[in-house]
XYZ file of C-alpha atoms in Angstrom:
139
model
C 71.887 -118.218 -143.580
C 72.951 -117.478 -140.000
C 69.759 -115.449 -139.483
C 67.750 -118.551 -140.394
C 69.766 -120.657 -137.955
C 69.272 -117.988 -135.316
C 65.523 -118.024 -135.876
C 65.480 -121.822 -135.711
C 67.495 -121.767 -132.498
C 65.146 -119.160 -131.049
C 62.164 -121.330 -132.017
C 63.695 -124.358 -130.308
C 64.491 -122.279 -127.240
C 60.993 -120.844 -127.074
C 59.531 -124.315 -127.491
C 61.716 -125.711 -124.711
C 60.767 -122.785 -122.468
C 57.060 -123.363 -123.156
C 57.453 -127.078 -122.438
C 59.100 -126.334 -119.078
C 56.269 -123.913 -118.289
C 53.636 -126.536 -119.074
C 55.503 -129.201 -117.107
C 55.779 -126.844 -114.129
C 52.063 -126.063 -114.300
C 51.226 -129.766 -114.440
C 53.445 -130.549 -111.454
C 51.821 -127.790 -109.380
C 48.224 -128.520 -110.440
C 45.572 -130.221 -108.369
C 43.773 -133.204 -109.898
C 40.859 -130.891 -110.693
C 43.146 -128.400 -112.435
C 44.720 -131.218 -114.452
C 41.308 -132.104 -115.869
C 40.737 -128.438 -116.744
C 44.098 -128.453 -118.539
C 43.034 -131.541 -120.502
C 39.832 -129.810 -121.578
C 41.787 -126.702 -122.566
C 44.242 -128.780 -124.599
C 41.508 -130.722 -126.396
C 39.587 -127.549 -127.207
C 42.722 -125.789 -128.465
C 43.510 -128.777 -130.688
C 39.992 -128.759 -132.118
C 40.275 -125.046 -132.901
C 43.643 -125.648 -134.550
C 42.164 -128.507 -136.587
C 39.356 -126.230 -137.778
C 41.847 -123.619 -138.975
C 43.880 -126.235 -140.853
C 40.726 -127.757 -142.317
C 39.594 -124.378 -143.606
C 43.083 -123.724 -145.022
C 43.152 -127.115 -146.751
C 46.180 -128.268 -144.765
C 45.232 -131.935 -144.476
C 48.360 -133.135 -142.671
C 48.214 -130.518 -139.915
C 44.440 -130.973 -139.571
C 45.059 -134.673 -138.992
C 47.763 -133.980 -136.397
C 45.528 -131.582 -134.485
C 42.575 -133.973 -134.509
C 44.852 -136.823 -133.410
C 46.049 -134.709 -130.505
C 42.461 -133.906 -129.487
C 41.552 -137.602 -129.747
C 44.540 -138.551 -127.619
C 43.512 -136.070 -124.933
C 39.902 -137.274 -124.944
C 40.736 -140.993 -124.955
C 43.945 -141.139 -122.921
C 43.309 -138.167 -120.687
C 39.668 -137.402 -119.997
C 38.269 -140.901 -120.513
C 41.163 -142.565 -118.699
C 40.713 -140.229 -115.716
C 37.169 -141.421 -115.055
C 36.720 -143.572 -111.978
C 33.755 -145.837 -112.714
C 33.757 -147.203 -109.185
C 33.558 -143.866 -107.405
C 31.907 -141.923 -110.226
C 29.031 -144.319 -110.778
C 26.408 -143.198 -113.256
C 28.050 -139.828 -113.889
C 31.317 -141.495 -114.901
C 29.369 -143.894 -117.120
C 27.567 -141.035 -118.861
C 30.774 -139.075 -119.301
C 32.439 -142.149 -120.796
C 29.615 -142.401 -123.340
C 29.894 -138.704 -124.094
C 33.679 -138.880 -124.548
C 33.182 -141.868 -126.852
C 30.717 -139.819 -128.918
C 33.156 -136.878 -129.055
C 35.881 -139.249 -130.264
C 33.570 -140.514 -133.021
C 32.787 -136.916 -134.029
C 36.507 -136.162 -134.245
C 37.143 -139.253 -136.356
C 34.288 -138.279 -138.669
C 35.603 -134.734 -138.945
C 39.007 -136.077 -139.910
C 37.716 -138.604 -142.445
C 35.139 -136.366 -144.101
C 36.639 -132.878 -143.573
C 33.480 -132.081 -141.641
C 33.576 -128.741 -139.844
C 30.166 -129.399 -138.264
C 31.509 -132.495 -136.474
C 34.396 -130.400 -135.129
C 31.921 -127.750 -133.984
C 29.778 -130.364 -132.212
C 32.801 -131.904 -130.480
C 33.972 -128.463 -129.378
C 30.538 -127.512 -128.051
C 30.173 -130.722 -126.053
C 33.655 -130.498 -124.526
C 33.224 -126.801 -123.834
C 29.945 -127.436 -121.986
C 31.497 -130.180 -119.849
C 34.562 -128.021 -119.189
C 32.336 -125.142 -118.029
C 30.535 -127.432 -115.608
C 33.867 -128.795 -114.389
C 35.173 -125.264 -113.750
C 31.983 -124.401 -111.895
C 32.402 -127.422 -109.612
C 35.892 -126.192 -108.688
C 34.541 -122.728 -107.915
C 31.848 -124.177 -105.650
C 34.311 -126.491 -103.896
C 36.722 -123.663 -103.145
C 33.899 -121.392 -101.910
C 34.160 -118.846 -104.737
């Protein structure tokens, strides 16, 4: 029994350590890097959802999709500046809305193809976003 408690304590400690690491990275990140982190988090959640969907773990699939939705709606979409971003921000908002609808469909209908489409779209935007940072920093 004490081995199980030890493992649980280790798990909590590792989780706390990871959380501090993420919080430190967020605090040190530029606005551009924060957006990259949002993309990475959404994509990781979609991949996790796909694994749970394929394993038939409905509850965990739902949690992962909810996390991806939260990142898209309350992170990426909320970060858009319609005033300064103009047409690009408007188009991204429409695209994020479409990704959110794909994620909802994937959750409701256990649709792997909708997850794949959402992942592809976010991955393409994330690649472009990373490229912009490389050009801005002269890489």
